[in-house]
């Protein structure tokens, strides 16, 4: 079914591209776009089959994300983030999945994973309180995955969990007015002492060990993949897509441009411009090739029932952050050589530049931290991190 989703999405791209500027100004994706993505099956690509999902190959999912991001990065970002949450929900206990999808398999879940919430143990579950920022697409979701620390009797953190909370238990505060990814409506979520039953929490320790309750009912290899691989790719794929779209716009716009300065002449004849295009194209290709290679190797090991080695998990993170870094460097190079017209609001190169930089500051794109982890692993040192 994944090729059919991609074909459906390709027919939507012109319309989504035309609405990109409006989404930027409105600071949210139009509901018409969300309906189109829903009807095309985008949000179900990583969802369990038992709940109407497709359990697609992650390589195919991120191909769709990049295509959407090339015409509107905010749309691609939401497709990626909300889509990967359907995968993570498949890791939760069966009852939690039934709570969300039992009545409507198109129910969407947003997130904010920073452990800023506080969970206090009570009979049958926990009490949750907190305020979370940057919950992308929360306006289009009716559940949320929220990071929180379990507080023990002495008031000290004793565990790190992800809590699944229904829309009736939290409020959304409009706090998203930023320079890039403006259409993602990544607003704040506020929870005040609500009860979260035991079956709606997932321990990060279990997730990192790839031993989660959801595997009892979702036995496909997709649900044996590391969160640190699938989720981090979800924040890099849109950046790559945005830069790829910016590259295509740059070539199209500059091909016929005639310079009014620096001696005049056609821009396309400038060898420095030619070199800039070659460097940018190569960096974009490298990011896609490495991401797809790592996802394929992870999936092949999971399908074979083999252990996924830490070396591969660390390599995936290494290439993921370098992918973001390369993509940003590529759009920086193009933006720098595009001239003053690239500064105009609404210019697709300008929007790609803003969106790529906005995506690059996500915690999963902390380049130095991820590369240091890879270096520790290469030296045989222990690596402990929730995003591996």
mmCIF file of N, CA and C in Angstrom, residues 318-376:
data_model
loop_
_atom_site.group_PDB
_atom_site.id
_atom_site.type_symbol
_atom_site.label_atom_id
_atom_site.label_comp_id
_atom_site.label_asym_id
_atom_site.label_seq_id
_atom_site.Cartn_x
_atom_site.Cartn_y
_atom_site.Cartn_z
ATOM 1 N N UNK A 318 24.370 9.074 14.244
ATOM 2 C CA UNK A 318 25.458 9.856 13.642
ATOM 3 C C UNK A 318 25.036 10.411 12.288
ATOM 4 N N UNK A 319 24.517 9.536 11.436
ATOM 5 C CA UNK A 319 24.155 9.945 10.082
ATOM 6 C C UNK A 319 22.915 10.825 10.069
ATOM 7 N N UNK A 320 22.034 10.619 11.048
ATOM 8 C CA UNK A 320 20.820 11.441 11.126
ATOM 9 C C UNK A 320 21.165 12.896 11.431
ATOM 10 N N UNK A 321 22.012 13.131 12.435
ATOM 11 C CA UNK A 321 22.361 14.524 12.759
ATOM 12 C C UNK A 321 23.250 15.133 11.679
ATOM 13 N N UNK A 322 24.119 14.314 11.104
ATOM 14 C CA UNK A 322 24.945 14.827 9.999
ATOM 15 C C UNK A 322 24.072 15.122 8.787
ATOM 16 N N UNK A 323 22.984 14.364 8.633
ATOM 17 C CA UNK A 323 22.055 14.639 7.548
ATOM 18 C C UNK A 323 21.431 16.014 7.701
ATOM 19 N N UNK A 324 20.999 16.335 8.910
ATOM 20 C CA UNK A 324 20.464 17.676 9.164
ATOM 21 C C UNK A 324 21.529 18.730 8.918
ATOM 22 N N UNK A 325 22.727 18.478 9.408
ATOM 23 C CA UNK A 325 23.816 19.441 9.269
ATOM 24 C C UNK A 325 24.151 19.675 7.791
ATOM 25 N N UNK A 326 24.222 18.595 7.019
ATOM 26 C CA UNK A 326 24.516 18.734 5.593
ATOM 27 C C UNK A 326 23.403 19.490 4.864
ATOM 28 N N UNK A 327 22.148 19.164 5.203
ATOM 29 C CA UNK A 327 21.022 19.819 4.549
ATOM 30 C C UNK A 327 21.027 21.322 4.828
ATOM 31 N N UNK A 328 21.263 21.696 6.071
ATOM 32 C CA UNK A 328 21.306 23.117 6.425
ATOM 33 C C UNK A 328 22.460 23.811 5.715
ATOM 34 N N UNK A 329 23.606 23.145 5.637
ATOM 35 C CA UNK A 329 24.746 23.733 4.923
ATOM 36 C C UNK A 329 24.414 23.938 3.447
ATOM 37 N N UNK A 330 23.662 23.009 2.863
ATOM 38 C CA UNK A 330 23.289 23.114 1.453
ATOM 39 C C UNK A 330 22.372 24.309 1.216
ATOM 40 N N UNK A 331 21.354 24.485 2.054
ATOM 41 C CA UNK A 331 20.441 25.610 1.838
ATOM 42 C C UNK A 331 21.120 26.927 2.175
ATOM 43 N N UNK A 332 22.051 26.931 3.127
ATOM 44 C CA UNK A 332 22.820 28.141 3.414
ATOM 45 C C UNK A 332 23.614 28.578 2.187
ATOM 46 N N UNK A 333 24.231 27.625 1.529
ATOM 47 C CA UNK A 333 25.036 27.924 0.341
ATOM 48 C C UNK A 333 24.160 28.490 -0.770
ATOM 49 N N UNK A 334 23.004 27.883 -0.983
ATOM 50 C CA UNK A 334 22.106 28.359 -2.035
ATOM 51 C C UNK A 334 21.545 29.741 -1.690
ATOM 52 N N UNK A 335 21.137 29.912 -0.445
ATOM 53 C CA UNK A 335 20.579 31.195 -0.018
ATOM 54 C C UNK A 335 21.599 32.319 -0.181
ATOM 55 N N UNK A 336 22.825 32.018 0.155
ATOM 56 C CA UNK A 336 23.892 33.021 0.080
ATOM 57 C C UNK A 336 24.140 33.469 -1.350
ATOM 58 N N UNK A 337 24.005 32.547 -2.310
ATOM 59 C CA UNK A 337 24.309 32.876 -3.704
ATOM 60 C C UNK A 337 23.074 33.295 -4.500
ATOM 61 N N UNK A 338 21.880 33.290 -3.861
ATOM 62 C CA UNK A 338 20.651 33.601 -4.589
ATOM 63 C C UNK A 338 20.423 35.096 -4.767
ATOM 64 N N UNK A 339 21.189 35.912 -4.053
ATOM 65 C CA UNK A 339 21.056 37.354 -4.213
ATOM 66 C C UNK A 339 19.949 37.942 -3.349
ATOM 67 N N UNK A 340 19.772 39.267 -3.475
ATOM 68 C CA UNK A 340 18.829 39.990 -2.631
ATOM 69 C C UNK A 340 17.395 39.561 -2.786
ATOM 70 N N UNK A 341 17.002 39.066 -3.956
ATOM 71 C CA UNK A 341 15.620 38.660 -4.156
ATOM 72 C C UNK A 341 15.213 37.496 -3.255
ATOM 73 N N UNK A 342 16.197 36.720 -2.791
ATOM 74 C CA UNK A 342 15.892 35.585 -1.915
ATOM 75 C C UNK A 342 15.408 36.042 -0.546
ATOM 76 N N UNK A 343 15.604 37.331 -0.228
ATOM 77 C CA UNK A 343 15.177 37.843 1.070
ATOM 78 C C UNK A 343 13.686 38.131 1.117
ATOM 79 N N UNK A 344 13.040 38.185 -0.021
ATOM 80 C CA UNK A 344 11.634 38.551 -0.053
ATOM 81 C C UNK A 344 10.775 37.462 0.591
ATOM 82 N N UNK A 345 9.829 37.888 1.474
ATOM 83 C CA UNK A 345 8.922 36.941 2.114
ATOM 84 C C UNK A 345 8.123 36.208 1.045
ATOM 85 N N UNK A 346 7.957 34.917 1.243
ATOM 86 C CA UNK A 346 7.193 34.123 0.293
ATOM 87 C C UNK A 346 8.039 33.460 -0.767
ATOM 88 N N UNK A 347 9.278 33.899 -0.899
ATOM 89 C CA UNK A 347 10.194 33.241 -1.827
ATOM 90 C C UNK A 347 10.424 31.811 -1.342
ATOM 91 N N UNK A 348 10.261 30.795 -2.190
ATOM 92 C CA UNK A 348 10.393 29.408 -1.709
ATOM 93 C C UNK A 348 11.779 29.071 -1.175
ATOM 94 N N UNK A 349 12.814 29.736 -1.694
ATOM 95 C CA UNK A 349 14.161 29.505 -1.169
ATOM 96 C C UNK A 349 14.261 30.077 0.244
ATOM 97 N N UNK A 350 13.696 31.258 0.426
ATOM 98 C CA UNK A 350 13.703 31.899 1.746
ATOM 99 C C UNK A 350 12.946 31.052 2.765
ATOM 100 N N UNK A 351 11.783 30.520 2.375
ATOM 101 C CA UNK A 351 10.998 29.708 3.307
ATOM 102 C C UNK A 351 11.716 28.402 3.634
ATOM 103 N N UNK A 352 12.326 27.788 2.629
ATOM 104 C CA UNK A 352 13.087 26.559 2.881
ATOM 105 C C UNK A 352 14.236 26.828 3.842
ATOM 106 N N UNK A 353 14.890 27.971 3.689
ATOM 107 C CA UNK A 353 16.010 28.346 4.557
ATOM 108 C C UNK A 353 15.527 28.507 6.004
ATOM 109 N N UNK A 354 14.389 29.202 6.186
ATOM 110 C CA UNK A 354 13.857 29.392 7.538
ATOM 111 C C UNK A 354 13.419 28.074 8.153
ATOM 112 N N UNK A 355 12.699 27.274 7.380
ATOM 113 C CA UNK A 355 12.171 26.017 7.911
ATOM 114 C C UNK A 355 13.283 25.032 8.266
ATOM 115 N N UNK A 356 14.309 24.951 7.409
ATOM 116 C CA UNK A 356 15.421 24.032 7.678
ATOM 117 C C UNK A 356 16.149 24.423 8.959
ATOM 118 N N UNK A 357 16.364 25.717 9.143
ATOM 119 C CA UNK A 357 17.039 26.163 10.367
ATOM 120 C C UNK A 357 16.167 25.923 11.591
ATOM 121 N N UNK A 358 14.854 26.121 11.460
ATOM 122 C CA UNK A 358 13.958 25.869 12.593
ATOM 123 C C UNK A 358 13.988 24.398 12.982
ATOM 124 N N UNK A 359 13.928 23.507 11.990
ATOM 125 C CA UNK A 359 13.980 22.082 12.286
ATOM 126 C C UNK A 359 15.298 21.645 12.887
ATOM 127 N N UNK A 360 16.357 22.350 12.535
ATOM 128 C CA UNK A 360 17.692 21.940 12.988
ATOM 129 C C UNK A 360 17.915 22.167 14.476
ATOM 130 N N UNK A 361 17.087 23.005 15.130
ATOM 131 C CA UNK A 361 17.312 23.274 16.554
ATOM 132 C C UNK A 361 16.558 22.292 17.454
ATOM 133 N N UNK A 362 15.828 21.353 16.869
ATOM 134 C CA UNK A 362 15.187 20.310 17.688
ATOM 135 C C UNK A 362 16.258 19.538 18.451
ATOM 136 N N UNK A 363 15.929 19.116 19.664
ATOM 137 C CA UNK A 363 16.911 18.437 20.510
ATOM 138 C C UNK A 363 17.484 17.191 19.835
ATOM 139 N N UNK A 364 16.698 16.535 18.987
ATOM 140 C CA UNK A 364 17.200 15.343 18.295
ATOM 141 C C UNK A 364 18.238 15.691 17.240
ATOM 142 N N UNK A 365 18.378 16.985 16.926
ATOM 143 C CA UNK A 365 19.377 17.428 15.953
ATOM 144 C C UNK A 365 20.571 18.091 16.623
ATOM 145 N N UNK A 366 20.812 17.765 17.883
ATOM 146 C CA UNK A 366 22.001 18.261 18.590
ATOM 147 C C UNK A 366 23.215 17.504 18.051
ATOM 148 N N UNK A 367 23.885 18.099 17.080
ATOM 149 C CA UNK A 367 24.929 17.397 16.328
ATOM 150 C C UNK A 367 26.074 16.951 17.227
ATOM 151 N N UNK A 368 26.619 17.869 18.001
ATOM 152 C CA UNK A 368 27.799 17.537 18.804
ATOM 153 C C UNK A 368 27.518 16.433 19.818
ATOM 154 N N UNK A 369 26.363 16.485 20.455
ATOM 155 C CA UNK A 369 26.022 15.459 21.439
ATOM 156 C C UNK A 369 25.938 14.074 20.782
ATOM 157 N N UNK A 370 25.254 14.005 19.635
ATOM 158 C CA UNK A 370 25.106 12.719 18.958
ATOM 159 C C UNK A 370 26.443 12.201 18.439
ATOM 160 N N UNK A 371 27.272 13.093 17.915
ATOM 161 C CA UNK A 371 28.578 12.656 17.414
ATOM 162 C C UNK A 371 29.480 12.215 18.562
ATOM 163 N N UNK A 372 29.376 12.886 19.700
ATOM 164 C CA UNK A 372 30.162 12.468 20.864
ATOM 165 C C UNK A 372 29.750 11.075 21.322
ATOM 166 N N UNK A 373 28.438 10.783 21.249
ATOM 167 C CA UNK A 373 27.967 9.440 21.607
ATOM 168 C C UNK A 373 28.572 8.404 20.664
ATOM 169 N N UNK A 374 28.587 8.710 19.393
ATOM 170 C CA UNK A 374 29.170 7.780 18.432
ATOM 171 C C UNK A 374 30.654 7.554 18.750
ATOM 172 N N UNK A 375 31.352 8.640 19.074
ATOM 173 C CA UNK A 375 32.765 8.524 19.420
ATOM 174 C C UNK A 375 32.987 7.682 20.665
ATOM 175 N N UNK A 376 32.132 7.852 21.685
ATOM 176 C CA UNK A 376 32.231 7.033 22.895
ATOM 177 C C UNK A 376 32.081 5.562 22.535
#
